[in-house]
mmCIF file of C-alpha atoms in Angstrom:
data_model
loop_
_atom_site.group_PDB
_atom_site.id
_atom_site.type_symbol
_atom_site.label_atom_id
_atom_site.label_comp_id
_atom_site.label_asym_id
_atom_site.label_seq_id
_atom_site.Cartn_x
_atom_site.Cartn_y
_atom_site.Cartn_z
ATOM 1 C CA MET E 1 15.969 -5.126 6.078
ATOM 2 C CA LEU E 2 12.739 -5.237 3.713
ATOM 3 C CA PRO E 3 12.565 -8.315 1.005
ATOM 4 C CA VAL E 4 13.694 -8.299 -1.919
ATOM 5 C CA VAL E 5 10.416 -7.564 -4.241
ATOM 6 C CA PRO E 6 10.385 -11.240 -7.013
ATOM 7 C CA ALA E 7 9.542 -10.451 -11.210
ATOM 8 C CA HIS E 8 5.703 -11.180 -10.351
ATOM 9 C CA VAL E 9 3.220 -10.222 -7.655
ATOM 10 C CA ASP E 10 -0.139 -10.797 -7.318
ATOM 11 C CA ALA E 11 -1.199 -6.697 -6.601
ATOM 12 C CA ILE E 12 0.313 -4.272 -6.289
ATOM 13 C CA VAL E 13 -0.686 -2.101 -3.376
ATOM 14 C CA GLU E 14 -0.219 1.733 -3.419
ATOM 15 C CA LEU E 15 -0.870 2.858 0.183
ATOM 16 C CA ALA E 16 -2.217 6.897 0.531
ATOM 17 C CA GLY E 17 -0.322 9.321 2.215
ATOM 18 C CA PRO E 18 2.734 12.283 1.582
ATOM 19 C CA GLY E 19 4.907 12.490 -1.169
ATOM 20 C CA LEU E 20 1.808 10.667 -3.615
ATOM 21 C CA GLU E 21 2.980 11.728 -7.312
ATOM 22 C CA ASP E 22 6.514 10.152 -6.925
ATOM 23 C CA ARG E 23 4.089 6.869 -5.699
ATOM 24 C CA ASP E 24 1.935 7.258 -8.586
ATOM 25 C CA ARG E 25 4.439 7.233 -10.234
ATOM 26 C CA LEU E 26 6.379 4.143 -8.913
ATOM 27 C CA ALA E 27 2.949 2.184 -8.891
ATOM 28 C CA VAL E 28 2.421 2.522 -12.145
ATOM 29 C CA GLU E 29 5.713 1.914 -13.526
ATOM 30 C CA LEU E 30 5.516 -1.609 -12.131
ATOM 31 C CA ALA E 31 2.474 -2.349 -13.216
ATOM 32 C CA ARG E 32 3.313 -1.494 -16.796
ATOM 33 C CA GLU E 33 6.411 -3.478 -16.779
ATOM 34 C CA HIS E 34 3.621 -6.510 -15.861
ATOM 35 C CA ARG E 35 4.734 -6.881 -12.443
ATOM 36 C CA ALA E 36 2.094 -7.928 -11.178
ATOM 37 C CA ASP E 37 -1.998 -8.058 -12.551
ATOM 38 C CA TYR E 38 -3.419 -5.391 -10.330
ATOM 39 C CA LEU E 39 -2.518 -2.110 -9.546
ATOM 40 C CA VAL E 40 -5.020 -1.366 -6.674
ATOM 41 C CA GLN E 41 -4.567 1.960 -4.616
ATOM 42 C CA SER E 42 -5.831 3.457 -1.232
ATOM 43 C CA THR E 43 -7.462 6.833 -2.415
ATOM 44 C CA LEU E 44 -10.028 9.450 -1.300
ATOM 45 C CA PRO E 45 -13.946 7.894 -1.204
ATOM 46 C CA GLU E 46 -14.354 10.097 -4.694
ATOM 47 C CA ASP E 47 -11.836 8.662 -6.717
ATOM 48 C CA ALA E 48 -12.461 5.140 -4.954
ATOM 49 C CA ALA E 49 -16.923 5.430 -5.503
ATOM 50 C CA SER E 50 -15.342 6.084 -9.627
ATOM 51 C CA GLY E 51 -12.716 3.774 -9.768
ATOM 52 C CA ARG E 52 -10.483 6.208 -11.620
ATOM 53 C CA CYS E 53 -8.377 6.425 -9.239
ATOM 54 C CA LEU E 54 -4.827 5.733 -11.312
ATOM 55 C CA PRO E 55 -4.317 5.317 -15.618
ATOM 56 C CA PRO E 56 -5.654 2.754 -17.204
ATOM 57 C CA GLN E 57 -3.083 -0.119 -17.844
ATOM 58 C CA PRO E 58 -3.426 -2.185 -20.908
ATOM 59 C CA GLY E 59 -3.130 -5.772 -19.565
ATOM 60 C CA ILE E 60 -4.453 -4.712 -15.651
ATOM 61 C CA THR E 61 -6.643 -4.955 -13.739
ATOM 62 C CA ILE E 62 -7.041 -1.332 -11.846
ATOM 63 C CA LEU E 63 -9.042 -1.772 -8.224
ATOM 64 C CA CYS E 64 -9.098 1.643 -6.227
ATOM 65 C CA PHE E 65 -10.551 1.446 -2.374
ATOM 66 C CA HIS E 66 -11.178 4.223 0.342
ATOM 67 C CA PRO E 67 -9.851 2.399 4.034
ATOM 68 C CA ASP E 68 -12.215 2.225 6.690
ATOM 69 C CA PRO E 69 -10.916 3.376 9.445
ATOM 70 C CA ASP E 70 -9.282 5.744 7.528
ATOM 71 C CA THR E 71 -5.405 4.802 8.224
ATOM 72 C CA THR E 72 -2.929 2.010 7.738
ATOM 73 C CA GLN E 73 -4.075 -0.145 10.296
ATOM 74 C CA GLY E 74 -8.367 0.117 7.500
ATOM 75 C CA GLU E 75 -5.828 -0.299 4.197
ATOM 76 C CA ALA E 76 -4.668 -4.084 5.918
ATOM 77 C CA GLU E 77 -7.259 -4.895 6.960
ATOM 78 C CA ALA E 78 -9.196 -3.993 2.937
ATOM 79 C CA ILE E 79 -6.614 -5.373 1.369
ATOM 80 C CA GLU E 80 -7.103 -8.490 3.152
ATOM 81 C CA GLY E 81 -10.651 -8.175 2.110
ATOM 82 C CA LEU E 82 -9.167 -7.421 -1.485
ATOM 83 C CA ALA E 83 -6.943 -10.803 -1.543
ATOM 84 C CA ARG E 84 -9.370 -13.300 0.211
ATOM 85 C CA ARG E 85 -11.980 -11.962 -2.702
ATOM 86 C CA TYR E 86 -8.949 -11.721 -5.873
ATOM 87 C CA ASN E 87 -7.122 -14.448 -4.639
ATOM 88 C CA TRP E 88 -4.581 -13.375 -3.377
ATOM 89 C CA GLY E 89 -1.165 -14.520 -2.389
ATOM 90 C CA SER E 90 1.600 -12.190 -2.472
ATOM 91 C CA VAL E 91 1.614 -8.191 -2.575
ATOM 92 C CA VAL E 92 3.896 -5.315 -3.091
ATOM 93 C CA LEU E 93 3.343 -2.591 -1.550
ATOM 94 C CA VAL E 94 4.463 1.051 -2.901
ATOM 95 C CA THR E 95 4.711 3.863 0.638
ATOM 96 C CA THR E 96 7.056 5.855 1.945
ATOM 97 C CA ALA E 97 10.345 4.641 3.472
ATOM 98 C CA ASP E 98 9.394 5.992 6.432
ATOM 99 C CA HIS E 99 5.644 4.426 6.515
ATOM 100 C CA ALA E 100 7.256 0.864 4.937
ATOM 101 C CA LYS E 101 7.966 -1.228 8.526
ATOM 102 C CA ARG E 102 4.363 -0.490 10.195
ATOM 103 C CA ALA E 103 2.531 -0.542 6.733
ATOM 104 C CA THR E 104 4.339 -4.240 6.511
ATOM 105 C CA LEU E 105 3.231 -5.085 10.591
ATOM 106 C CA ARG E 106 -0.130 -4.513 10.256
ATOM 107 C CA VAL E 107 -0.265 -6.127 6.598
ATOM 108 C CA THR E 108 1.333 -9.175 7.286
ATOM 109 C CA ARG E 109 -1.026 -9.230 10.949
ATOM 110 C CA CYS E 110 -4.178 -9.179 8.420
ATOM 111 C CA PHE E 111 -2.914 -10.897 5.082
ATOM 112 C CA PRO E 112 -1.191 -14.308 5.266
ATOM 113 C CA GLY E 113 0.783 -14.166 1.901
ATOM 114 C CA ARG E 114 4.146 -12.588 1.224
ATOM 115 C CA VAL E 115 4.277 -8.770 1.576
ATOM 116 C CA TYR E 116 6.711 -6.746 -0.747
ATOM 117 C CA VAL E 117 7.534 -3.397 -0.025
ATOM 118 C CA ILE E 118 8.496 -1.135 -2.602
ATOM 119 C CA THR E 119 9.460 2.692 -1.057
ATOM 120 C CA SER E 120 9.267 5.855 -3.766
ATOM 121 C CA HIS E 121 11.055 9.424 -1.912
ATOM 122 C CA LEU E 122 8.827 11.576 0.847
ATOM 123 C CA PRO E 123 9.631 14.732 0.313
ATOM 124 C CA PRO E 124 11.945 17.061 2.566
ATOM 125 C CA ALA E 125 8.760 19.029 3.334
ATOM 126 C CA TYR E 126 7.121 15.821 4.934
ATOM 127 C CA TRP E 127 9.658 14.975 7.498
ATOM 128 C CA PHE E 128 8.721 17.256 10.195
ATOM 129 C CA ARG E 129 5.980 15.467 10.704
ATOM 130 C CA GLN E 130 6.044 11.845 9.299
ATOM 131 C CA ILE E 131 8.813 11.149 11.017
ATOM 132 C CA PRO E 132 7.740 11.533 14.865
ATOM 133 C CA TYR E 133 4.228 10.232 13.764
ATOM 134 C CA GLN E 134 5.191 7.109 12.116
ATOM 135 C CA TRP E 135 7.796 6.627 15.210
ATOM 136 C CA ALA E 136 3.808 7.185 17.051
ATOM 137 C CA ALA E 137 2.038 5.097 14.938
ATOM 138 C CA SER E 138 4.343 2.111 15.137
ATOM 139 C CA ALA E 139 4.980 2.064 19.411
ATOM 140 C CA LYS E 140 0.964 2.258 18.637
ATOM 141 C CA ALA E 141 0.477 -0.863 15.993
ATOM 142 C CA LEU E 142 3.373 -2.477 18.176
ATOM 143 C CA LEU E 143 1.962 -1.859 21.591
ATOM 144 C CA VAL E 144 -1.281 -1.604 21.658
ATOM 145 C CA GLN E 145 -3.287 -2.497 18.202
ATOM 146 C CA ARG E 146 -1.512 -5.709 17.671
ATOM 147 C CA GLN E 147 -4.483 -7.491 15.906
ATOM 148 C CA CYS E 148 -5.409 -7.023 11.725
#
């Protein structure tokens, strides 16, 4: 079971992947509710370089990054670096339900703070690919890549 998200965390972090429109909507909705001081998106290199990955939100700092490697592991490492830089003690990850457990596993291995998750809708067109992919990627995270 995923933890309940508190009223305020240090950062909202939208992870990359399918169903992006719903994740964008959910991340921005949380920011508009002032649930965090930072709204962060894992995105394409050109969007990360421009700093224009998400629409501006009053009173919220928008950060864009492209993970290296371009994987959930890379995202976890980037979150750890941002957390150290901005002194975060808590984050909420915005991702799809099929990705939530593995994303939490990866991020908690790198980031010592509290990690919460809010899931967005995974369009049915992606189920056929994503569910087997997530099973295999989870096995890799659990059995092979056990470090940050």
